[in-house]
């Protein structure tokens, strides 16, 4: 998949910010976020089972106040190492063949 990106930096009033946040929330609920700026656009799928990573930072310094919000997510689960031979449970497994250590122990005791 090729990289798509839309960037925006402008000064807006509180009503515009609130509308953008409302539109973002509604789009996330719908499962698709399409961001447009002129002829550029990027469409992001959020899906039902998506787990979001949320970063939020707020601060103030003299007369400047700042609020940063970053969301990220994956549309497909990350690839994991094969866990076929790994298991955690409260039950000991039934072993039909002796383990290599048990085989050594039984050979030594003979």
Short mmCIF file of C-alpha atoms in Angstrom, two decimals, residues 2-90:
data_model
loop_
_atom_site.label_atom_id
_atom_site.label_comp_id
_atom_site.label_asym_id
_atom_site.label_seq_id
_atom_site.Cartn_x
_atom_site.Cartn_y
_atom_site.Cartn_z
CA UNK A 2 1.40 3.39 -0.93
CA UNK A 3 1.75 6.08 1.68
CA UNK A 4 -1.00 8.70 1.73
CA UNK A 5 -0.93 11.75 3.92
CA UNK A 6 -2.82 14.99 4.41
CA UNK A 7 -1.41 17.75 6.59
CA UNK A 8 -3.21 20.85 7.77
CA UNK A 9 -2.09 23.83 9.82
CA UNK A 10 -4.31 26.87 10.19
CA UNK A 11 -5.86 29.14 12.77
CA UNK A 12 -9.52 28.46 13.53
CA UNK A 13 -12.00 29.50 16.23
CA UNK A 14 -13.43 27.31 19.01
CA UNK A 15 -16.59 26.47 17.05
CA UNK A 16 -14.50 25.19 14.11
CA UNK A 17 -12.38 23.04 16.42
CA UNK A 18 -15.47 21.62 18.11
CA UNK A 19 -17.00 20.80 14.70
CA UNK A 20 -13.83 19.06 13.54
CA UNK A 21 -13.75 16.97 16.72
CA UNK A 22 -17.46 16.13 16.34
CA UNK A 23 -16.89 15.10 12.72
CA UNK A 24 -13.92 12.97 13.77
CA UNK A 25 -15.93 11.23 16.50
CA UNK A 26 -18.84 10.55 14.12
CA UNK A 27 -16.47 9.19 11.45
CA UNK A 28 -14.78 6.86 13.93
CA UNK A 29 -18.19 5.54 15.00
CA UNK A 30 -19.07 4.96 11.32
CA UNK A 31 -15.84 3.02 10.75
CA UNK A 32 -14.23 5.30 8.13
CA UNK A 33 -12.38 8.58 8.55
CA UNK A 34 -11.82 10.52 5.34
CA UNK A 35 -9.64 13.62 5.70
CA UNK A 36 -9.71 16.10 2.81
CA UNK A 37 -7.70 19.24 2.18
CA UNK A 38 -8.24 20.68 -1.29
CA UNK A 39 -7.51 17.96 -3.85
CA UNK A 40 -5.66 15.81 -1.31
CA UNK A 41 -7.43 13.20 0.77
CA UNK A 42 -6.73 10.08 2.77
CA UNK A 43 -9.31 7.51 3.85
CA UNK A 44 -8.70 5.53 7.03
CA UNK A 45 -10.66 2.46 8.13
CA UNK A 46 -11.32 2.03 11.82
CA UNK A 47 -13.47 -1.10 11.82
CA UNK A 48 -15.33 -2.61 14.77
CA UNK A 49 -12.59 -4.58 16.52
CA UNK A 50 -9.86 -1.97 16.26
CA UNK A 51 -7.90 -1.14 19.38
CA UNK A 52 -6.72 2.47 19.35
CA UNK A 53 -3.50 3.73 20.81
CA UNK A 54 -4.23 7.12 22.34
CA UNK A 55 -1.63 9.74 23.23
CA UNK A 56 -2.79 12.91 24.90
CA UNK A 57 -0.77 15.82 26.22
CA UNK A 58 -1.97 19.10 27.71
CA UNK A 59 0.09 21.95 29.08
CA UNK A 60 0.45 25.66 29.50
CA UNK A 61 3.36 28.07 29.52
CA UNK A 62 2.87 31.78 30.11
CA UNK A 63 0.08 32.85 27.74
CA UNK A 64 0.27 29.78 25.46
CA UNK A 65 -1.81 26.69 26.09
CA UNK A 66 -1.49 23.47 24.18
CA UNK A 67 -3.52 20.30 23.75
CA UNK A 68 -2.19 17.46 21.61
CA UNK A 69 -4.12 14.36 20.63
CA UNK A 70 -2.71 11.47 18.63
CA UNK A 71 -4.60 8.33 17.62
CA UNK A 72 -3.12 5.32 15.90
CA UNK A 73 -4.39 1.84 15.14
CA UNK A 74 -3.81 -1.15 12.92
CA UNK A 75 -6.47 -2.44 10.56
CA UNK A 76 -4.96 -5.92 10.69
CA UNK A 77 -3.65 -7.58 13.81
CA UNK A 78 0.13 -7.40 14.09
CA UNK A 79 1.96 -10.56 13.04
CA UNK A 80 3.00 -12.58 16.02
CA UNK A 81 5.49 -15.37 16.41
CA UNK A 82 4.05 -18.82 16.12
CA UNK A 83 2.80 -19.89 19.52
CA UNK A 84 1.80 -23.42 18.54
CA UNK A 85 4.24 -24.99 20.97
CA UNK A 86 3.68 -22.48 23.76
CA UNK A 87 0.85 -22.85 26.22
CA UNK A 88 -0.05 -21.76 29.74
CA UNK A 89 -2.66 -23.67 31.70
CA UNK A 90 -3.46 -24.98 35.13
#
